[in-house]
PDB file of C-alpha atoms in Angstrom:
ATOM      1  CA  UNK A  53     -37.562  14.485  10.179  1.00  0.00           C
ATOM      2  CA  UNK A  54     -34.386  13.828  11.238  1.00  0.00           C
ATOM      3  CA  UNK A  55     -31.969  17.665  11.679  1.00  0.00           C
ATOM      4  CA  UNK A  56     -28.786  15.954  11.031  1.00  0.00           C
ATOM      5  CA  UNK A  57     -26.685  17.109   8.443  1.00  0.00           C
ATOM      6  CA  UNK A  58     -23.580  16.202   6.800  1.00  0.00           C
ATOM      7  CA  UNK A  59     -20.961  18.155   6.363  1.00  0.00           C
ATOM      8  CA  UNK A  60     -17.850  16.996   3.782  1.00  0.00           C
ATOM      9  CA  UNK A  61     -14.184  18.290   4.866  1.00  0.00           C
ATOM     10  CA  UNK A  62     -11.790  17.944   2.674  1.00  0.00           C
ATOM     11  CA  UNK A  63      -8.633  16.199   3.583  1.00  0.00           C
ATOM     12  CA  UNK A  64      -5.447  18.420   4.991  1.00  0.00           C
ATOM     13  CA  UNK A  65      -2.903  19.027   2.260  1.00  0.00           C
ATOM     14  CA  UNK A  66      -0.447  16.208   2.092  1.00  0.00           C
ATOM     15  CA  UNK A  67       2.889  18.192   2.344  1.00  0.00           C
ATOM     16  CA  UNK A  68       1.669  20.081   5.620  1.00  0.00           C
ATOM     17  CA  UNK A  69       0.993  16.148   6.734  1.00  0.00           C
ATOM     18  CA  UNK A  70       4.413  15.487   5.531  1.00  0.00           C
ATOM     19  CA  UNK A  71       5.627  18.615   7.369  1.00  0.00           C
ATOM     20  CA  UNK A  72       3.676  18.326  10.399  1.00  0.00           C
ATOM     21  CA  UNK A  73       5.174  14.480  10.896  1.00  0.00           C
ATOM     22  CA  UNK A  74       8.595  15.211  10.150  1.00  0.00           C
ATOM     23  CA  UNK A  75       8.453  18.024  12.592  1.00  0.00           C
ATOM     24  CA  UNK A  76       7.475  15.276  15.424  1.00  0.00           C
ATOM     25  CA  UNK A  77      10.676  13.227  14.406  1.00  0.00           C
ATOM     26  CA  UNK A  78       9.271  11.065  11.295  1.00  0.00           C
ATOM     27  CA  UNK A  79      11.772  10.743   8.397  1.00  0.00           C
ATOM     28  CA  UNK A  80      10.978  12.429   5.173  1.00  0.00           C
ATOM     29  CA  UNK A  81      10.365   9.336   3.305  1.00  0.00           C
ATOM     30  CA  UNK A  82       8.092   7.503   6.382  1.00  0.00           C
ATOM     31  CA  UNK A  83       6.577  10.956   6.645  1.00  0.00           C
ATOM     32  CA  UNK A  84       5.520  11.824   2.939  1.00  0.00           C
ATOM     33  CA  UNK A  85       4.342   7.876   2.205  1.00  0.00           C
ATOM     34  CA  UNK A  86       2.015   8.390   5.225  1.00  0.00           C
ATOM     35  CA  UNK A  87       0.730  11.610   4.284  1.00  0.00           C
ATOM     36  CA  UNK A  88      -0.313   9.771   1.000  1.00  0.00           C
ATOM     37  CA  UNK A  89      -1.390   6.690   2.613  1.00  0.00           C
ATOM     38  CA  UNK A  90      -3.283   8.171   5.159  1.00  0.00           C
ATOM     39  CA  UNK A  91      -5.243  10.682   2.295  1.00  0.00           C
ATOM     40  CA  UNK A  92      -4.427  13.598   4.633  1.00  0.00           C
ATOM     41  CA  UNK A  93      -5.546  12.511   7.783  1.00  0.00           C
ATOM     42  CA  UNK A  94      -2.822  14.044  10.435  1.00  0.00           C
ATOM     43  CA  UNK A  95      -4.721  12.092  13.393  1.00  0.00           C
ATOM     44  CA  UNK A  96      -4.369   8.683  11.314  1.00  0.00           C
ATOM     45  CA  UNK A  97      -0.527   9.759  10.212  1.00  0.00           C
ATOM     46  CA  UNK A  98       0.448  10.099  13.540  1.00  0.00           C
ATOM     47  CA  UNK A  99      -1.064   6.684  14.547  1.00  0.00           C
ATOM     48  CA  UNK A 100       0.624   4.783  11.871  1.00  0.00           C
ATOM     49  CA  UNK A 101       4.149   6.259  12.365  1.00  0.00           C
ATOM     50  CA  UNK A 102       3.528   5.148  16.048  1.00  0.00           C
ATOM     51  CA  UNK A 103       2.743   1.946  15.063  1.00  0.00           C
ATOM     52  CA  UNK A 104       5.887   1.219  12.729  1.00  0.00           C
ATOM     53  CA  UNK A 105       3.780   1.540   9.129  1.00  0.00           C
ATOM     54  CA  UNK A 106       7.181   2.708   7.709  1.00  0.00           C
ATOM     55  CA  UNK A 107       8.862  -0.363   8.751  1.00  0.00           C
ATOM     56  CA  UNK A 108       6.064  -3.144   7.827  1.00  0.00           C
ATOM     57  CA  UNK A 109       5.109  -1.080   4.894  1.00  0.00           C
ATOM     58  CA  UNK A 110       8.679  -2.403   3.708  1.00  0.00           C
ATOM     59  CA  UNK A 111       8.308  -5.331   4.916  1.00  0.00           C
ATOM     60  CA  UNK A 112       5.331  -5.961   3.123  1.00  0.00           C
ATOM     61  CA  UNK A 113       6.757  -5.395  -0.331  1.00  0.00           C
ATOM     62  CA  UNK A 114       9.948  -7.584   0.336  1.00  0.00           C
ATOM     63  CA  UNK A 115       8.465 -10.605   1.457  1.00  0.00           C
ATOM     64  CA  UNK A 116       5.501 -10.853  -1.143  1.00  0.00           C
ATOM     65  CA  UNK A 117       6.347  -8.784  -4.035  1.00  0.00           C
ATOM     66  CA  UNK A 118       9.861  -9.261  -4.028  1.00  0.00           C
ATOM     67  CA  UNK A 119      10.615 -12.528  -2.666  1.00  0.00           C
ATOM     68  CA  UNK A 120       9.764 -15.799  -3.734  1.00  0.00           C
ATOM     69  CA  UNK A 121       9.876 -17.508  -0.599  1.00  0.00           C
ATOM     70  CA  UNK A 122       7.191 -16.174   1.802  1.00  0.00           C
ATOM     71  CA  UNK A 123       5.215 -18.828   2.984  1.00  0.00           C
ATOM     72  CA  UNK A 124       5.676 -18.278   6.406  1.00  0.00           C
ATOM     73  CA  UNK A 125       4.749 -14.390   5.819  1.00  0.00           C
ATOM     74  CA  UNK A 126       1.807 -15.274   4.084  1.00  0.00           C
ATOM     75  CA  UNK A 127       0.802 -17.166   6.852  1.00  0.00           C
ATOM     76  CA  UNK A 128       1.297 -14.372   9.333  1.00  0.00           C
ATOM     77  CA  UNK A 129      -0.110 -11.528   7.518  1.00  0.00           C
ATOM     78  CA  UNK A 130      -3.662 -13.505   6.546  1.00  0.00           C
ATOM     79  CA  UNK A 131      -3.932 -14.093  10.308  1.00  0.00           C
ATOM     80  CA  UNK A 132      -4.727 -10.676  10.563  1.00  0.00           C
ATOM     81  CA  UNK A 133      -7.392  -9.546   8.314  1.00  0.00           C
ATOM     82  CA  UNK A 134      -7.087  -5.786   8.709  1.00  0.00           C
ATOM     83  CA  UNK A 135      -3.424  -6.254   8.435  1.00  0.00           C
ATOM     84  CA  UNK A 136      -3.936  -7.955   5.132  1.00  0.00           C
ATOM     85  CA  UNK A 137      -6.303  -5.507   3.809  1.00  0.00           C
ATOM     86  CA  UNK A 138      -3.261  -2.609   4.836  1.00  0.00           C
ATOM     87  CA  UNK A 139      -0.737  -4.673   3.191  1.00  0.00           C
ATOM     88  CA  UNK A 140      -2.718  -5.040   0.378  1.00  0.00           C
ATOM     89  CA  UNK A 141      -3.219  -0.902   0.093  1.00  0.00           C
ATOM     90  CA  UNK A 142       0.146  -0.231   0.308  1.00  0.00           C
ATOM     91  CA  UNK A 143       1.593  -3.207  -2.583  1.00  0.00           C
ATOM     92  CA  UNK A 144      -1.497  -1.315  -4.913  1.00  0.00           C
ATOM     93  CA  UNK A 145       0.129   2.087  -3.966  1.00  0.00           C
ATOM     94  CA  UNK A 146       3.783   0.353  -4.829  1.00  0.00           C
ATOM     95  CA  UNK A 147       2.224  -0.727  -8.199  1.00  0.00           C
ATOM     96  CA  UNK A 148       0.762   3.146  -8.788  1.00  0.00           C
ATOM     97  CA  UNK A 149       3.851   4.507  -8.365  1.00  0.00           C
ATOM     98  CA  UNK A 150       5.072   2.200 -10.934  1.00  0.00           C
ATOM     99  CA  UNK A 151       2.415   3.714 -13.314  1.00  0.00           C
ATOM    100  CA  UNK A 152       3.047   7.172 -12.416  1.00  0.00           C
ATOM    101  CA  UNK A 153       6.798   6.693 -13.326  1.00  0.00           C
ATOM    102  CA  UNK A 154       6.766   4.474 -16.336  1.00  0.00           C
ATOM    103  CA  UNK A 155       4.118   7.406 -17.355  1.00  0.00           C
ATOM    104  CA  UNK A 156       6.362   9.917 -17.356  1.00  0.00           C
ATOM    105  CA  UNK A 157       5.057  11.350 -13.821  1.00  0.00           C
ATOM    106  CA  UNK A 158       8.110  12.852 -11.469  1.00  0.00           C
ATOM    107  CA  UNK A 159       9.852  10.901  -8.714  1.00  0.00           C
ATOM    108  CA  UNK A 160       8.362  13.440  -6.433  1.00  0.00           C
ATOM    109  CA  UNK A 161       5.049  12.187  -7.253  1.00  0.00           C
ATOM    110  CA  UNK A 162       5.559   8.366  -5.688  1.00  0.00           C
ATOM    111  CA  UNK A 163       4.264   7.640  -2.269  1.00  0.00           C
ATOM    112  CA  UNK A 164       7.293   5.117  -1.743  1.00  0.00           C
ATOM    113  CA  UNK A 165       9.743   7.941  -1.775  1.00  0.00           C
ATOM    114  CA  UNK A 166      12.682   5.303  -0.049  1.00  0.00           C
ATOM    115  CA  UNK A 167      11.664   2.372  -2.639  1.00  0.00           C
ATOM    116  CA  UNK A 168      12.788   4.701  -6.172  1.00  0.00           C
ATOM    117  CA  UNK A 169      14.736   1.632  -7.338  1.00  0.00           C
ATOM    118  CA  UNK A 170      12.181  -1.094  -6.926  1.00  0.00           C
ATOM    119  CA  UNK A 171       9.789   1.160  -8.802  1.00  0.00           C
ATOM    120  CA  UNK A 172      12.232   1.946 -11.153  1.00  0.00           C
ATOM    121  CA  UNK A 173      12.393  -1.729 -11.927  1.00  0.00           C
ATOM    122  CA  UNK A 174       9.024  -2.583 -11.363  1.00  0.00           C
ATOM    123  CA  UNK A 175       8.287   0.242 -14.332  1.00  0.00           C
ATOM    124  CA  UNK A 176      10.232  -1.342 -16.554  1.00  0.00           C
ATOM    125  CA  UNK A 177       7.592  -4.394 -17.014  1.00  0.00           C
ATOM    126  CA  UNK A 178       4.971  -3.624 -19.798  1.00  0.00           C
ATOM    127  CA  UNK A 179       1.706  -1.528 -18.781  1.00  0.00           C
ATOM    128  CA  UNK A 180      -0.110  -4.287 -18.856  1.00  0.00           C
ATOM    129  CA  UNK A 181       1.432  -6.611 -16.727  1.00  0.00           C
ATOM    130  CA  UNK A 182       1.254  -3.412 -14.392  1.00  0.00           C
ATOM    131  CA  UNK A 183      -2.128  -3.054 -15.056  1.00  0.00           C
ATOM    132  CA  UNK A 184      -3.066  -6.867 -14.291  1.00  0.00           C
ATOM    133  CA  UNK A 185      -1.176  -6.530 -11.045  1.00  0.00           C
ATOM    134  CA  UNK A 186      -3.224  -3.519 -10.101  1.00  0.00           C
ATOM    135  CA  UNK A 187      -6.383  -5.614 -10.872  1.00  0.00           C
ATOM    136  CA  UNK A 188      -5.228  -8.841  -9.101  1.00  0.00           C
ATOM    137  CA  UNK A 189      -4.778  -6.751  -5.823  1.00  0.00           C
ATOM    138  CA  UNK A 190      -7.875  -5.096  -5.871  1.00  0.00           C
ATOM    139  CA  UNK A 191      -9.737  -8.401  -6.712  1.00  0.00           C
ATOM    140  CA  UNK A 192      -8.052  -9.891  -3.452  1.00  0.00           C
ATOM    141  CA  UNK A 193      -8.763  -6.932  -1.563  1.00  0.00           C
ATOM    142  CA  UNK A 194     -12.434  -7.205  -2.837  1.00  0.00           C
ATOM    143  CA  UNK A 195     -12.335 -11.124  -1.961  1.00  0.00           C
ATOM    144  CA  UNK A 196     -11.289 -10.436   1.863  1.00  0.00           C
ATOM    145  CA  UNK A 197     -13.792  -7.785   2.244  1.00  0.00           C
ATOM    146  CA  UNK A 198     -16.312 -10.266   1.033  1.00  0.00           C
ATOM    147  CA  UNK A 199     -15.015 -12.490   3.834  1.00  0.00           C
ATOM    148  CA  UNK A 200     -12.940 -15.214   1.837  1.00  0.00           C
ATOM    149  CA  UNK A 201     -10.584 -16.777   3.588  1.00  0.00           C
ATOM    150  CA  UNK A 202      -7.671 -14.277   3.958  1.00  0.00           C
ATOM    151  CA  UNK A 203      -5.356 -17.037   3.278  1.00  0.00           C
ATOM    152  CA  UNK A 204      -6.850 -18.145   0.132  1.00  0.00           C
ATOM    153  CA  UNK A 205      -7.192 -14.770  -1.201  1.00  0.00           C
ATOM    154  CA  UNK A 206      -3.267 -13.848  -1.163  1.00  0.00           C
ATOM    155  CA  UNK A 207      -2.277 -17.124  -1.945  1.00  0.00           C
ATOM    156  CA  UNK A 208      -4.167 -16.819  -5.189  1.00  0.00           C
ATOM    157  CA  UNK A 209      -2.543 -13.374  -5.390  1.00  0.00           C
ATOM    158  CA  UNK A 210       0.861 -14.308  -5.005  1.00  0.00           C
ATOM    159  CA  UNK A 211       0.313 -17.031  -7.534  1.00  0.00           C
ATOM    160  CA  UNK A 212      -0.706 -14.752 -10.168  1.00  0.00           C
ATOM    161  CA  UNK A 213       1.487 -12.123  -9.864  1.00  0.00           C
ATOM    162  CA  UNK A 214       4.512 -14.549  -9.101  1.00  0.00           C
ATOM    163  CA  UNK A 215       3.475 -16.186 -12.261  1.00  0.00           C
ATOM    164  CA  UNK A 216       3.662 -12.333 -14.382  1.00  0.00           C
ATOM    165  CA  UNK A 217       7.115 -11.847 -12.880  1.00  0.00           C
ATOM    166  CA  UNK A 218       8.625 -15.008 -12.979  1.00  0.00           C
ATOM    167  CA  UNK A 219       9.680 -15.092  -8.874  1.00  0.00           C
TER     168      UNK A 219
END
């Protein structure tokens, strides 16, 4: 018999993440969204803030979710499989935040602290078309684990949620 064991921890609070990054120099915004993001994980935090996440997390939501014309982007991003998977965490967390808001939840509460106004607007579509977003990212997300082609997966994405805003 094997005398391994596991034992759970439970993640680190996410405002002594928060604090601990913005102590190192990350801003407040960069610093809370990766606390979230990250579930907790200081180790992780740090790595991502290192690696620009506050800056591609941005440009993640303006070139699919808010723009149109991102062919070239799409292009780039499914090139990179476990960069596609990351961008498609963070558009699902954009789309919670939406939730959270247009359900009453505070500001404070939103892992995109710097992007209030595009959830603002975002939470202004009807639940459901919030709640079919939700679902079409997590269905992509499923797809590229399952080893479509990353390509494929997002272009079917943007398609359907292009077609529920109207891009």
């Amino acid at each position: 018999k094997s005398r391994c064991h596991v034992i759970p921890f439970f993640p680190y609070p996410l405002n002594r993440v928060a604090q601990a990054l913005r102590e190192e120099g990350v801003v407040q915004d960069t610093a809370a969204f990766l606390a979230f993001y990250t579930d907790g994980c200081l180790g992780r935090a740090r790595q991502l803030a290192k690696e620009g996440m506050g800056l591609r997390k941005d440009q993640w939501i303006n070139e699919f979710l808010l723009s149109g014309n991102n062919e070239d982007f799409l292009k780039e991003l499914a090139s990179d499989r476990p960069n596609a998977v990351e961008a498609l965490t963070v558009w699902l967390a954009f789309v919670r935040d939406a939730v959270l808001l247009k359900s009453g939840a505070a500001p404070a509460d939103c892992a995109h602290q710097d992007r209030l106004h595009d959830i603002r607007v975002l939470a202004g579509r009807p639940l459901q078309e919030l709640s079919a977003m939700a679902g079409q990212i997590v269905r992509a997300r499923k797809l590229i684990n399952e080893n479509l082609n990353a390509k494929m997966a997002l272009s079917l994405l943007k398609e359907r949620i292009h077609s529920l805003w109207d891009i």
